[in-house]
Tab-separated table of C-alpha atoms in Angstrom:
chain	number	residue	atom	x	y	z
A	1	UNK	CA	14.988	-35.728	16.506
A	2	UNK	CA	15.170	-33.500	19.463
A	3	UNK	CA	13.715	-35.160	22.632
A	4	UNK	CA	11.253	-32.428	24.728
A	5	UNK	CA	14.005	-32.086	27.531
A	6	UNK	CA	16.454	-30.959	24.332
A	7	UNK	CA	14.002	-28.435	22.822
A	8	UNK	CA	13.455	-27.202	26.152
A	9	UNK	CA	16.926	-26.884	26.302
A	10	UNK	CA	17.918	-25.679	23.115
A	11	UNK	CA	15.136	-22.705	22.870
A	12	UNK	CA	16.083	-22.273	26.655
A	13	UNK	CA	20.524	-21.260	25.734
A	14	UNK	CA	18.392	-19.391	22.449
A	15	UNK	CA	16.618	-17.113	24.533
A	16	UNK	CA	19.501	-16.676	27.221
A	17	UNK	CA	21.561	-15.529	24.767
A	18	UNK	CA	19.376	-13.349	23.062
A	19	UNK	CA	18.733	-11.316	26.115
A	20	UNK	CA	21.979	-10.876	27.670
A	21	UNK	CA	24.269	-12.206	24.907
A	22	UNK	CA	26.416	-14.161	27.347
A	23	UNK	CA	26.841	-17.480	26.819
A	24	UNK	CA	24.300	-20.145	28.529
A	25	UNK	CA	26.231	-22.553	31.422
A	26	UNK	CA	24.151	-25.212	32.852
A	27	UNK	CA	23.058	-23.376	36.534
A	28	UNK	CA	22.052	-20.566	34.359
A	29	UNK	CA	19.511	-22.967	32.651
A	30	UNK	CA	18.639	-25.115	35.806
A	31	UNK	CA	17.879	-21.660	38.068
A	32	UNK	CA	15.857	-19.873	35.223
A	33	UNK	CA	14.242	-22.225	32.941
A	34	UNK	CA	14.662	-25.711	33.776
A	35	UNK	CA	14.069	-26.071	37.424
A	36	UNK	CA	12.947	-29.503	38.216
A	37	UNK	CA	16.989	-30.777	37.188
A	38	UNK	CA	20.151	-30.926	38.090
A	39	UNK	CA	22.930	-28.827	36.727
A	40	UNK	CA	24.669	-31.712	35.813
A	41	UNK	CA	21.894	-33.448	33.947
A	42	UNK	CA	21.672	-30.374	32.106
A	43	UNK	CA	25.330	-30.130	31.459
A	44	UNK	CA	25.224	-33.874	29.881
A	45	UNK	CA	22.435	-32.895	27.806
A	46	UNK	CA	24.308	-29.726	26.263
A	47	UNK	CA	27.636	-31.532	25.520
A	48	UNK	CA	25.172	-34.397	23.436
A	49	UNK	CA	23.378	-31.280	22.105
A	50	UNK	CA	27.005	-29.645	21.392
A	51	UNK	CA	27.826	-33.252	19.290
A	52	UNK	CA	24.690	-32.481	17.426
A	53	UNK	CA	25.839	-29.288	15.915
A	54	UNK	CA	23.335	-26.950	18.027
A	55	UNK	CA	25.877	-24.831	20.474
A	56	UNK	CA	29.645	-24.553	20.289
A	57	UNK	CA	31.666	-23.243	23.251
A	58	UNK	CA	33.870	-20.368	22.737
A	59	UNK	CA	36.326	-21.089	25.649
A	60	UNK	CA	36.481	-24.947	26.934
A	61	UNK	CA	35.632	-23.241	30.852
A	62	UNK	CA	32.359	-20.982	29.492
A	63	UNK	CA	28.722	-21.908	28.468
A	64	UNK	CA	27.391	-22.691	25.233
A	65	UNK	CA	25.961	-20.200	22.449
A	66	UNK	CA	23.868	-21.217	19.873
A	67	UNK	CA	24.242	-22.383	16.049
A	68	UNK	CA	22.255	-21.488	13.343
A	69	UNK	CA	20.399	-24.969	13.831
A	70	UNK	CA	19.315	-23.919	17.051
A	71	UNK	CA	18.207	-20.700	16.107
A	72	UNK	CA	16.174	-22.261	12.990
A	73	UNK	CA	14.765	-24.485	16.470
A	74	UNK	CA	13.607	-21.539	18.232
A	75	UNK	CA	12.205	-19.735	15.221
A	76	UNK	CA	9.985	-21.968	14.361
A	77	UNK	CA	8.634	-21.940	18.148
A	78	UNK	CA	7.959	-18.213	17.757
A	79	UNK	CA	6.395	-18.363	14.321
A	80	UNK	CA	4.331	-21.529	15.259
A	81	UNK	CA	2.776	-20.452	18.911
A	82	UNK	CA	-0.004	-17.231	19.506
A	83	UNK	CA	2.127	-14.638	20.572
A	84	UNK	CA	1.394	-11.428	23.043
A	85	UNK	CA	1.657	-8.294	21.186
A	86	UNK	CA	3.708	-5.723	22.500
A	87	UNK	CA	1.687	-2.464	23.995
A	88	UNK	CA	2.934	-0.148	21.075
A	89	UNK	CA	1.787	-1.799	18.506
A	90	UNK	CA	-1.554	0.751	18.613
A	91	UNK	CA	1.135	3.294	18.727
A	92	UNK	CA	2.997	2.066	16.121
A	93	UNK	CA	-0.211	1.542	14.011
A	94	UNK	CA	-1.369	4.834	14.442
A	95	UNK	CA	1.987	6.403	12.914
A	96	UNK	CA	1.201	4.482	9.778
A	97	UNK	CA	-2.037	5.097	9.483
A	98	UNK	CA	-1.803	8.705	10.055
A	99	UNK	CA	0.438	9.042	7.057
A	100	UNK	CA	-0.372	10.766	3.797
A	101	UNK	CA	1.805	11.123	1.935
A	102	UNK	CA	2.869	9.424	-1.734
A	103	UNK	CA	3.476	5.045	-1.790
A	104	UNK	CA	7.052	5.978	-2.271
A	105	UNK	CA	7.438	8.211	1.035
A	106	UNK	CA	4.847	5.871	3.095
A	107	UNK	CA	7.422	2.842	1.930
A	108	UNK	CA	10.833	5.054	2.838
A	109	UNK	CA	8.823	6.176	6.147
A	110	UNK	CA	8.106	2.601	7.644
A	111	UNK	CA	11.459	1.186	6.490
A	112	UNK	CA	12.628	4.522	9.237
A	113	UNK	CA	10.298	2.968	11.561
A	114	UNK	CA	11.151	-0.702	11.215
A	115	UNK	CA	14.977	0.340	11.600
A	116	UNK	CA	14.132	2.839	14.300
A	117	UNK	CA	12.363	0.094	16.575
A	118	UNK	CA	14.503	-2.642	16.594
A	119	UNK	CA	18.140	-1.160	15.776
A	120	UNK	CA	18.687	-3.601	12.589
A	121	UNK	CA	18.015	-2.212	8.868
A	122	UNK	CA	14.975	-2.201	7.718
A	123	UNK	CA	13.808	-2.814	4.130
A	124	UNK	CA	10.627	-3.132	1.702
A	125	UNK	CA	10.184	-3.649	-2.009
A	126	UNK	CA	6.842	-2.480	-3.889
A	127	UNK	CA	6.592	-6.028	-5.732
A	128	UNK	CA	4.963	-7.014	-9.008
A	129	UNK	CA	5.019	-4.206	-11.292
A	130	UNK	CA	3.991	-6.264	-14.213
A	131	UNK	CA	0.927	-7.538	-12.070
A	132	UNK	CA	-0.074	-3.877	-10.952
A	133	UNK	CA	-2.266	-1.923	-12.231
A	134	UNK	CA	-1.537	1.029	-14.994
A	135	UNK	CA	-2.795	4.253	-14.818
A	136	UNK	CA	-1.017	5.982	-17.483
A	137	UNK	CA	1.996	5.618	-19.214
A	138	UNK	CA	3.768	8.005	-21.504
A	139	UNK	CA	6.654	8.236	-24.150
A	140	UNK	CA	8.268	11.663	-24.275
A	141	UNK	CA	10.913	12.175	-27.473
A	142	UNK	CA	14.365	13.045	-26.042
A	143	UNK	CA	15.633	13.999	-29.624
A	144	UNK	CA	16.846	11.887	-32.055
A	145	UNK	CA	15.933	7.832	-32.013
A	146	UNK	CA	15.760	8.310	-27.849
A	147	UNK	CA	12.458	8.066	-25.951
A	148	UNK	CA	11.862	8.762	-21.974
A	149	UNK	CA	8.677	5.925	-21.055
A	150	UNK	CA	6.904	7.145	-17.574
A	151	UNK	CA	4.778	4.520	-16.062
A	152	UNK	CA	2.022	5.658	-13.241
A	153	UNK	CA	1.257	2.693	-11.411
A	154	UNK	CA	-2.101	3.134	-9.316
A	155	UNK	CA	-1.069	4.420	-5.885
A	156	UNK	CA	0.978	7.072	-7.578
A	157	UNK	CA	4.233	5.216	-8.028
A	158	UNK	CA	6.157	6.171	-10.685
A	159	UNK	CA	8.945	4.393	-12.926
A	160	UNK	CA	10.543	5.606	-15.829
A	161	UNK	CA	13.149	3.818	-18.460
A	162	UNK	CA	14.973	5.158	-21.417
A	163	UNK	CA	15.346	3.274	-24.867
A	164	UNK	CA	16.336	3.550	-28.042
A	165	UNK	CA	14.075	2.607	-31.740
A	166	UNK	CA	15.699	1.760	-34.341
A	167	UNK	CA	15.128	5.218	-36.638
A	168	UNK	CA	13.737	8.571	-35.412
A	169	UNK	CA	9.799	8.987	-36.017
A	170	UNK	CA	7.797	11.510	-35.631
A	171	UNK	CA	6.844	13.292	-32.616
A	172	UNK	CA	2.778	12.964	-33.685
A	173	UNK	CA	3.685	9.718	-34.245
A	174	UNK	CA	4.734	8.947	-30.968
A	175	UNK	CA	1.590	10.601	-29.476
A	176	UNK	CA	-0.429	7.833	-31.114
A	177	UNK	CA	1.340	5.109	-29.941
A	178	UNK	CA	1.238	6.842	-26.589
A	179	UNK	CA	-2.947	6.871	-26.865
A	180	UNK	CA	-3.589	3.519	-28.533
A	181	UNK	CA	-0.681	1.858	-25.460
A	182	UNK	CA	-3.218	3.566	-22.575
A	183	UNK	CA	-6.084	3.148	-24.647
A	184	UNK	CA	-5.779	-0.654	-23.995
A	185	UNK	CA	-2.991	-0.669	-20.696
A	186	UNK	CA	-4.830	2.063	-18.722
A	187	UNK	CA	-7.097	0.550	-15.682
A	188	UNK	CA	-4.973	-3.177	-15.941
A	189	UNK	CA	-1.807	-4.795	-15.801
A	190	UNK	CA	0.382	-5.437	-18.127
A	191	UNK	CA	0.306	-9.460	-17.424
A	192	UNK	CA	-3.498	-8.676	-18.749
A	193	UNK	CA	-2.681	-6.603	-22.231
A	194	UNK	CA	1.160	-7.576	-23.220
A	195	UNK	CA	-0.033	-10.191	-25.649
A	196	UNK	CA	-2.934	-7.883	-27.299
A	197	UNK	CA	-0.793	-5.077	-27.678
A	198	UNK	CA	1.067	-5.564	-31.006
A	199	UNK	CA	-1.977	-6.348	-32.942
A	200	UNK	CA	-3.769	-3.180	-31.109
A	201	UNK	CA	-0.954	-0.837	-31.671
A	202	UNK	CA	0.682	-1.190	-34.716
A	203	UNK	CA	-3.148	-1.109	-36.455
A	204	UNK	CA	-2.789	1.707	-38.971
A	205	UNK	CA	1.333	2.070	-38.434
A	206	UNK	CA	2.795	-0.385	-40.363
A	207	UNK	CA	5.167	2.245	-41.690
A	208	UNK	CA	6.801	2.237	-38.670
A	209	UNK	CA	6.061	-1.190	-37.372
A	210	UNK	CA	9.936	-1.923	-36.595
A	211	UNK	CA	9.738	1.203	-33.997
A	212	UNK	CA	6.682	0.368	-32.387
A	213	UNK	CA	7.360	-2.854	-31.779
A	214	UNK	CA	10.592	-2.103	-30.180
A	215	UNK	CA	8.558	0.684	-27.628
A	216	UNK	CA	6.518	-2.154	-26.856
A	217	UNK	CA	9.489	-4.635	-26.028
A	218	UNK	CA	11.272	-2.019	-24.400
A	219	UNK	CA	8.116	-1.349	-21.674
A	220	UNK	CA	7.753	-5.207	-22.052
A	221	UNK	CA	11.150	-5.580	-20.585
A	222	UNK	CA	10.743	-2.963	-17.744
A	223	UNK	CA	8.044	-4.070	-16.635
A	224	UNK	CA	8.685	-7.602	-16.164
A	225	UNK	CA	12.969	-7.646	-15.413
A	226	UNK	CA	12.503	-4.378	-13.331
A	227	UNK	CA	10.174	-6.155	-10.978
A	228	UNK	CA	11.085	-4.615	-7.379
A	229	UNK	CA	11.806	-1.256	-6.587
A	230	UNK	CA	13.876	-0.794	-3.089
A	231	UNK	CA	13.665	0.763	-0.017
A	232	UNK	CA	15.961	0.422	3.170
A	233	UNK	CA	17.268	2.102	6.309
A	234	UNK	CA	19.566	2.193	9.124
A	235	UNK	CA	22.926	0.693	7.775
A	236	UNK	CA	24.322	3.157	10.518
A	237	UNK	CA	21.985	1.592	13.662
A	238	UNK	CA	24.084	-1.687	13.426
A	239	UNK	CA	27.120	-0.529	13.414
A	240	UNK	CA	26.344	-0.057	17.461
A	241	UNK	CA	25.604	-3.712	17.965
A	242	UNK	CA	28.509	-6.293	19.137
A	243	UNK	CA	27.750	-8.505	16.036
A	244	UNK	CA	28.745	-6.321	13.524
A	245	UNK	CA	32.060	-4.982	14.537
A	246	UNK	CA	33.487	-8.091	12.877
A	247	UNK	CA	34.012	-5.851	9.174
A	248	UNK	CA	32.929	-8.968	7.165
A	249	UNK	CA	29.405	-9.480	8.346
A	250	UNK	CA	28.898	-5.320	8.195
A	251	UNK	CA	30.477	-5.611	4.623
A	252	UNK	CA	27.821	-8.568	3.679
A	253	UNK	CA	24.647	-6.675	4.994
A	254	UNK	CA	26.238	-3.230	2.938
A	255	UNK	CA	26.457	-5.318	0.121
A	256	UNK	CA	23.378	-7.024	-0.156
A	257	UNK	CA	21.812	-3.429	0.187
A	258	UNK	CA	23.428	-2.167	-2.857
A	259	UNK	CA	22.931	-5.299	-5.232
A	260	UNK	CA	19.335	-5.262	-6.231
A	261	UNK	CA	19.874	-8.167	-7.775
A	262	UNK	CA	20.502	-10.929	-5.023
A	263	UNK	CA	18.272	-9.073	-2.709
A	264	UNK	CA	15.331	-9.464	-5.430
A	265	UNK	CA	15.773	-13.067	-5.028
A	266	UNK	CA	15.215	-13.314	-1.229
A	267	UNK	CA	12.473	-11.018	-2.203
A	268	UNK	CA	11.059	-13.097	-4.632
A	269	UNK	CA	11.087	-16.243	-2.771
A	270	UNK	CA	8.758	-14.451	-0.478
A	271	UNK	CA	6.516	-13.117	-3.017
A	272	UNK	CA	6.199	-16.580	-4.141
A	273	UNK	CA	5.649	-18.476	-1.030
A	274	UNK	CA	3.175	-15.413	0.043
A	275	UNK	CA	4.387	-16.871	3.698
A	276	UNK	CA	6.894	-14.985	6.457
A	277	UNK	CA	10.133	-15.924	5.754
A	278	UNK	CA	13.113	-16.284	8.092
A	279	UNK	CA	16.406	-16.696	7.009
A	280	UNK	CA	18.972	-17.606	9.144
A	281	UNK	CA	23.070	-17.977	8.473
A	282	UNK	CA	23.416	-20.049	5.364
A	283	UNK	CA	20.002	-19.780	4.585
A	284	UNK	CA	20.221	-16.425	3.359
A	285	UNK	CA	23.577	-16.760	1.299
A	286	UNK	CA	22.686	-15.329	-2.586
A	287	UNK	CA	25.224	-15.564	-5.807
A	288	UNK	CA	27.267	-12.483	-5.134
A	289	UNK	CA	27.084	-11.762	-1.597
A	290	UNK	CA	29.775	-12.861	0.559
A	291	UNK	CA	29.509	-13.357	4.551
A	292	UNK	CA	25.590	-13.065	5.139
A	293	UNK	CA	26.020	-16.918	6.222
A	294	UNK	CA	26.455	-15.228	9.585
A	295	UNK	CA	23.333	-12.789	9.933
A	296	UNK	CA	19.750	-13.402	9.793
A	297	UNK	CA	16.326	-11.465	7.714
A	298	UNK	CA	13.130	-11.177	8.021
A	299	UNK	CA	10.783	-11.010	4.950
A	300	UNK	CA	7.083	-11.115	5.210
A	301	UNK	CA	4.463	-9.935	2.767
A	302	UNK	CA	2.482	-6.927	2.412
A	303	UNK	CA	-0.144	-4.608	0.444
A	304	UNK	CA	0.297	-1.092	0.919
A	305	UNK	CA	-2.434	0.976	-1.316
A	306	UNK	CA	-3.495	-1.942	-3.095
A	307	UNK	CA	0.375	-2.777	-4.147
A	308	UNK	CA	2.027	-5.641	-3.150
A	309	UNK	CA	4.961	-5.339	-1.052
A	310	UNK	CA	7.493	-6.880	1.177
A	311	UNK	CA	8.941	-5.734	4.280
A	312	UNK	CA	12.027	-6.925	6.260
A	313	UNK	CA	15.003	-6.751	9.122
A	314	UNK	CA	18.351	-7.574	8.517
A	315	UNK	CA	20.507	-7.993	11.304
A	316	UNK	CA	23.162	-10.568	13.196
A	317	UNK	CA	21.452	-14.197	14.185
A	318	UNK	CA	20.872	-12.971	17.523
A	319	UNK	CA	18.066	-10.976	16.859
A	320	UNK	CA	15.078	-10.874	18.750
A	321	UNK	CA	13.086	-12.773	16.419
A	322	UNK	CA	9.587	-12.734	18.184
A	323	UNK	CA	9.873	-8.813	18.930
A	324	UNK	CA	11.116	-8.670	15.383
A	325	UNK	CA	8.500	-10.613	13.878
A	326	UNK	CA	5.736	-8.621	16.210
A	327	UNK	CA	6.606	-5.221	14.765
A	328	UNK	CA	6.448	-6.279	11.142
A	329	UNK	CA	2.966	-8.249	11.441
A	330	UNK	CA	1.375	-4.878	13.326
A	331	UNK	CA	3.391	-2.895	10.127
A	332	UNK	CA	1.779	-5.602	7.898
A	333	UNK	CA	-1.594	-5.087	9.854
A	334	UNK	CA	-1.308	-0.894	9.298
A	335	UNK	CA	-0.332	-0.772	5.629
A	336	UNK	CA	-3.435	-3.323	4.961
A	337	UNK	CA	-5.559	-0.240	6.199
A	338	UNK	CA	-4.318	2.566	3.864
């Protein structure tokens, strides 16, 4: 348990560093944040806090720079306290708002903005496609046993999957399992009609019951395993910060990007906890992703069109978390309108 002169001490070598990345010494702290002490009361306290696990020094002659634990410390200030909004944020709102264009575009153009304001990568995932709702979905014969299944989610988003059924049928045949599938799915999700389908459907098509019930576990599957669909930008902006010339943390971030997979879990957990989430340095390490133990996200919930969605920042653990955390609430705040 931190006593109030070690917060004040730890968010104090936080905040140093975060604006000038140089490491914090103890007259830096006693001449700009902790007056009413002496540098060597302060330089006491750091070495206990140093014991701790909250700074390291990188040279035995220089100041301290912060851990992860610290960080996690200082977080938790931001995200617990009323913060001042920046000025831009009307600004930034108004560029959202002002869009209209497709769900898909509106998602790629704020992850452009999110990148574009703070210089880490931005990302967003249009969440819960089996908790959406369906406007239409259709199966399109692609010759032989091989269908093409669009999905139209409301908002215009569109997915598509190709199968296989277990024999060619015919292509009237298809068009009535196309009908009786909206004819029930159209106007709800599919958490609402998956478990009234196969009694609905194969009504009347018992012939080919094997097919139909395969078309129906093949959207089934979609829908439910294929439950985020990506979005991200500005790999190249951190390639100009300090952090990630070390190839292993650039290599992490790059990786992360292209696996859906352990991405959709750090997505996930914020679905689930419907909370902002920040993940700092271990935090954030997922099955399959080496080095991220060294960089930081973002994640904090969203509805853009009526669609859930997340949006985030990646970047190194000295981000400027309230400025970070600022720009994605007014983001938040913009989509909510549309």
């Amino acid at each position: 348990m931190l006593t109030e002169r070690q917060l004040g001490i730890v968010l104090a070598v936080v905040y140093e560093y975060i604006k000038t990345g140089e490491p914090a010494g103890s007259r830096t702290i006693t001449k700009k944040y902790i007056k009413g002490l002496s540098p060597a009361t302060i330089r006491n306290e750091m070495s206990d806090l140093e014991e701790m696990g909250y700074f390291y020094q990188p040279h035995t002659s220089s100041g301290r720079l912060p851990t992860a634990k610290s960080y996690r410390v200082y977080v938790d200030s931001v995200t617990s306290r009323e913060r001042l909004r920046p000025r831009e944020v009307g600004e930034w709102q108004r560029e959202i708002e002002n869009r209209r264009s497709g769900i898909e575009d509106l998602m790629n153009y704020v992850t452009h903005m999110l990148s574009r304001l703070t210089n880490y990568v931005g990302v967003a995932a249009m969440t819960g496609l089996d908790d959406t709702e369906i406007q239409h979905i259709d199966l399109m014969p692609l010759g032989g046993t091989h269908i093409l299944a669009l999905i139209v989610l409301k908002g215009g988003l569109v997915h598509h999957s190709q199968f296989s059924l277990p024999c060619e049928i015919e292509p009237g045949v298809i068009e009535e399992l196309t009908r009786r599938i909206n004819t029930v799915a159209s106007g709800r999700s599919w958490l609402e009609v998956r478990g009234v389908l196969y009694d609905f459907v194969l009504n009347g098509l018992e012939d080919v019951e094997e097919s139909c019930r395969m078309a129906i576990r093949e959207l089934d599957n979609f829908l439910t395993m294929q439950n985020y669909r990506f979005f991200s930008c500005g790999a190249q902006h951190i390639l100009n910060l300090p952090h990630f010339q070390t190839l292993g943390r650039l290599q992490a971030v790059l990786s992360l990007l292209e696996q859906e997979k352990p991405l959709a879990n750090l997505v996930h957990r914020c679905r689930v906890s419907a909370t902002l989430k920040v993940s700092l340095g271990e935090e954030n390490d997922v099955e399959g992703v080496k080095g991220m133990g060294e960089n930081a996200m973002i994640l904090i919930p969203a509805h853009a069109r009526q669609q859930k969605a997340v949006l985030g920042l990646i970047g190194p653990l000295r981000m400027d978390y309230e400025r970070s955390i600022n720009i994605l609430e007014a983001m938040v705040d913009a989509l909510g309108k549309k």
